[in-house]
Amino acid sequence: MNTQYQKPDAPERKAPKPASAGHEKDRDPIEKKPPYASLNARKLSVCLCALCAVVFFVWGLLFFLRPSVSETEKRELTRFPALTWSGFWSGEWTEQISLWYADTFPGRDGLTTAFHGMQGLYGIRREQFEGGTGDDIPDGTMPEDFTVPDEPETDDPSAHSGGETIGGFYVSGDTAYELYYFNETNSYRYAAVVKKAAAALKGQAQVYDMVVPLYYTFSLGSDVQKECGASDGKKVMEFIYSGLGDDVKTVDIYSALAAHKDEYIFFRTDHHWTATGAYWAYDAFCREAGITPTPLSSYEKLTFEGFLGTLYAKTNEPAALRNNPDKVEAYVPVGTNAMVIVNRNGQTESVYPIVQRKTDIFYQNAASKYNCFIAGDNPLTTIHNENISASRKGTSVVLIKESFGNAFAPFLVDSFEYVYVIDYRYFAGEPDASGDLVHADLTSFVTAHNVSTVIFLNNVDATTAAPRLAELEKLVR
């Protein structure tokens, strides 16, 4: 039987719906572009990304563009590590290079600012808080025979950087506040080192202590402070003072600033006080020391607009702060505006102005304008006022400070013939005629220069920071 294969009928095909005139979306999308177009676009995207990565990497290798100091964070950046065999074989050297590469990337301050700006796009927040809680402040006073704990070991890289210690912060509107958290152990350590200095210098120099509360103490209500866990600045100052003994004279900075809290005594974008705030502290010191303070109206006043400080860089609310920058006001000493500094390489540089008149030329960065005071943080600054009044001839003072002392130091010029400013974070001695560093401890320095007055000036946060205390203990030994 013959069998014949018959091809099955093809299924009925419906005629395509005609596209309406002017309606491109009704057309088959495949007809709009060739099938290889999307592949080419992907290749182009990959190439562009690879090119950007290469450019970014090469940019990061440009040594001459790498910053050594962060103006926005007010600290010295990581240095390129020295090569050692032990570090090379253990891998520590390459780890340190990675840290250096990330910390000193060209344009890091601008990138950080841009990053914070992008974070601000995620939402509008009228208030921002970052911080924690401190120890409870004991009632009463420190016992006279309190025990000082051993110096703890620390792997904190800031222990050797000399950078500012900025803990928690609170942002409300266009104002940022640094917050302080009391640490009982470190408060005992701070009191002990000042007390030790006074005992060593007894009969030779009078020691004063000035603990500076932070802005939130005067500006934020007690309910907000409690919500943030911030410690009572006035109570902390009084507790520390109670442990200093009879050989140390204390200055009530809290009352001095509280009396002028409606004035421009602290910055809104930076954790420092202004020169006006520093002046009222100077006024309080003079009254405690029996010195007639120079009237504020006697100084030439300089004003530099557009200052954006450390808290602007640290917070995630840059727009609110950037749109309302601070101004730096400075008061030029009457008797002299010249000083000699010893830089961080142990070299003597002269002569710098005590208060820089051309801040907008020398410190164009909005974050660096606070450096108009005594040229920023240097290990040793020496000022000789030959035009001092006859009643103050032969007087001398050593100011032991961190950066809060920069705005304070210029006011001492017209009250003492010789002013020595020691930044204990960097001080390793003063160079002698041969360039060797000598008088590296406070007692030998005071003796060598026949100093009659010693002032410890620290913001309250520095009295808690373990790295700062270790540096202070190294000076007073």
Short mmCIF file of N, CA, C and O in Angstrom, two decimals, residues 80-124:
data_model
loop_
_atom_site.label_atom_id
_atom_site.label_comp_id
_atom_site.label_asym_id
_atom_site.label_seq_id
_atom_site.Cartn_x
_atom_site.Cartn_y
_atom_site.Cartn_z
N PHE A 80 54.42 58.71 55.00
CA PHE A 80 54.87 57.51 54.29
C PHE A 80 55.81 56.72 55.21
O PHE A 80 56.76 57.29 55.76
N PRO A 81 55.56 55.42 55.39
CA PRO A 81 56.34 54.65 56.37
C PRO A 81 57.77 54.39 55.92
O PRO A 81 58.05 54.22 54.72
N ALA A 82 58.67 54.37 56.89
CA ALA A 82 60.06 54.02 56.60
C ALA A 82 60.16 52.51 56.39
O ALA A 82 59.51 51.72 57.09
N LEU A 83 60.98 52.11 55.44
CA LEU A 83 61.14 50.70 55.12
C LEU A 83 62.12 50.04 56.08
O LEU A 83 63.25 50.51 56.27
N THR A 84 61.65 48.97 56.73
CA THR A 84 62.52 48.15 57.57
C THR A 84 62.31 46.69 57.17
O THR A 84 61.25 46.31 56.66
N TRP A 85 63.35 45.87 57.39
CA TRP A 85 63.24 44.46 57.03
C TRP A 85 62.13 43.77 57.82
O TRP A 85 61.36 42.98 57.27
N SER A 86 62.06 44.07 59.10
CA SER A 86 61.04 43.41 59.93
C SER A 86 59.64 43.80 59.48
O SER A 86 58.73 42.96 59.39
N GLY A 87 59.47 45.10 59.17
CA GLY A 87 58.16 45.55 58.71
C GLY A 87 57.80 44.99 57.35
O GLY A 87 56.64 44.68 57.08
N PHE A 88 58.82 44.82 56.49
CA PHE A 88 58.57 44.29 55.15
C PHE A 88 58.13 42.83 55.21
O PHE A 88 57.14 42.44 54.59
N TRP A 89 58.86 42.01 55.98
CA TRP A 89 58.55 40.58 56.02
C TRP A 89 57.27 40.29 56.81
O TRP A 89 56.58 39.31 56.52
N SER A 90 56.93 41.13 57.77
CA SER A 90 55.71 40.89 58.54
C SER A 90 54.46 41.40 57.82
O SER A 90 53.34 41.05 58.19
N GLY A 91 54.67 42.23 56.80
CA GLY A 91 53.53 42.79 56.08
C GLY A 91 53.05 44.11 56.67
O GLY A 91 52.16 44.76 56.11
N GLU A 92 53.63 44.53 57.78
CA GLU A 92 53.21 45.76 58.43
C GLU A 92 53.51 46.99 57.56
O GLU A 92 52.73 47.94 57.53
N TRP A 93 54.63 46.92 56.83
CA TRP A 93 55.02 48.04 55.99
C TRP A 93 54.00 48.29 54.89
O TRP A 93 53.61 49.43 54.63
N THR A 94 53.54 47.22 54.23
CA THR A 94 52.55 47.39 53.16
C THR A 94 51.20 47.85 53.73
O THR A 94 50.48 48.62 53.09
N GLU A 95 50.87 47.41 54.94
CA GLU A 95 49.63 47.88 55.57
C GLU A 95 49.71 49.37 55.85
O GLU A 95 48.73 50.10 55.66
N GLN A 96 50.88 49.83 56.29
CA GLN A 96 51.05 51.24 56.57
C GLN A 96 51.01 52.08 55.29
O GLN A 96 50.53 53.21 55.28
N ILE A 97 51.50 51.49 54.18
CA ILE A 97 51.42 52.19 52.89
C ILE A 97 49.96 52.35 52.49
O ILE A 97 49.54 53.40 51.98
N SER A 98 49.16 51.31 52.71
CA SER A 98 47.73 51.39 52.38
C SER A 98 47.05 52.49 53.18
O SER A 98 46.22 53.24 52.65
N LEU A 99 47.40 52.57 54.46
CA LEU A 99 46.83 53.62 55.31
C LEU A 99 47.27 55.00 54.82
O LEU A 99 46.46 55.93 54.75
N TRP A 100 48.57 55.13 54.48
CA TRP A 100 49.09 56.40 53.96
C TRP A 100 48.39 56.77 52.66
O TRP A 100 48.00 57.94 52.47
N TYR A 101 48.21 55.79 51.76
CA TYR A 101 47.60 56.04 50.45
C TYR A 101 46.18 56.58 50.62
O TYR A 101 45.78 57.55 49.96
N ALA A 102 45.40 55.97 51.53
CA ALA A 102 44.02 56.39 51.72
C ALA A 102 43.93 57.72 52.46
O ALA A 102 43.07 58.56 52.15
N ASP A 103 44.82 57.93 53.43
CA ASP A 103 44.73 59.12 54.28
C ASP A 103 45.22 60.38 53.60
O ASP A 103 44.80 61.49 53.94
N THR A 104 46.12 60.24 52.61
CA THR A 104 46.71 61.42 51.96
C THR A 104 46.32 61.52 50.49
O THR A 104 47.05 62.10 49.69
N PHE A 105 45.17 60.96 50.14
CA PHE A 105 44.76 60.98 48.73
C PHE A 105 44.59 62.43 48.27
O PHE A 105 44.01 63.25 48.97
N PRO A 106 45.14 62.79 47.10
CA PRO A 106 45.02 64.17 46.61
C PRO A 106 43.57 64.63 46.54
O PRO A 106 42.71 63.95 46.01
N GLY A 107 43.33 65.79 47.12
CA GLY A 107 41.98 66.35 47.12
C GLY A 107 41.06 65.73 48.15
O GLY A 107 39.84 65.85 48.03
N ARG A 108 41.63 65.07 49.20
CA ARG A 108 40.81 64.34 50.18
C ARG A 108 39.82 65.26 50.88
O ARG A 108 38.69 64.85 51.13
N ASP A 109 40.22 66.49 51.21
CA ASP A 109 39.31 67.39 51.91
C ASP A 109 38.09 67.72 51.04
O ASP A 109 36.96 67.74 51.52
N GLY A 110 38.35 67.96 49.76
CA GLY A 110 37.24 68.25 48.86
C GLY A 110 36.34 67.05 48.65
O GLY A 110 35.11 67.17 48.61
N LEU A 111 36.94 65.86 48.54
CA LEU A 111 36.15 64.64 48.40
C LEU A 111 35.32 64.37 49.63
O LEU A 111 34.16 63.94 49.54
N THR A 112 35.90 64.62 50.82
CA THR A 112 35.16 64.42 52.06
C THR A 112 33.97 65.36 52.14
O THR A 112 32.86 64.96 52.51
N THR A 113 34.20 66.61 51.77
CA THR A 113 33.12 67.59 51.78
C THR A 113 32.02 67.20 50.81
O THR A 113 30.82 67.29 51.12
N ALA A 114 32.41 66.73 49.62
CA ALA A 114 31.43 66.31 48.62
C ALA A 114 30.63 65.11 49.12
O ALA A 114 29.41 65.02 48.91
N PHE A 115 31.30 64.18 49.79
CA PHE A 115 30.63 63.00 50.32
C PHE A 115 29.58 63.40 51.34
O PHE A 115 28.45 62.90 51.33
N HIS A 116 29.94 64.31 52.23
CA HIS A 116 28.97 64.77 53.22
C HIS A 116 27.80 65.48 52.55
O HIS A 116 26.66 65.37 53.00
N GLY A 117 28.11 66.20 51.47
CA GLY A 117 27.03 66.86 50.74
C GLY A 117 26.07 65.87 50.13
O GLY A 117 24.85 66.07 50.15
N MET A 118 26.58 64.76 49.60
CA MET A 118 25.72 63.73 49.03
C MET A 118 24.87 63.07 50.12
O MET A 118 23.70 62.76 49.90
N GLN A 119 25.48 62.87 51.31
CA GLN A 119 24.71 62.30 52.40
C GLN A 119 23.54 63.20 52.78
O GLN A 119 22.47 62.73 53.14
N GLY A 120 23.76 64.51 52.69
CA GLY A 120 22.71 65.44 53.05
C GLY A 120 21.52 65.39 52.09
O GLY A 120 20.42 65.81 52.43
N LEU A 121 21.73 64.82 50.87
CA LEU A 121 20.64 64.72 49.91
C LEU A 121 19.66 63.62 50.25
O LEU A 121 18.56 63.57 49.71
N TYR A 122 20.04 62.72 51.18
CA TYR A 122 19.16 61.61 51.52
C TYR A 122 17.93 62.07 52.30
O TYR A 122 16.96 61.37 52.39
N GLY A 123 18.01 63.23 52.88
CA GLY A 123 16.87 63.71 53.65
C GLY A 123 17.22 64.97 54.38
O GLY A 123 18.38 65.25 54.66
N ILE A 124 16.23 65.76 54.68
CA ILE A 124 16.45 67.01 55.40
C ILE A 124 16.22 66.74 56.87
O ILE A 124 15.15 66.33 57.29
#
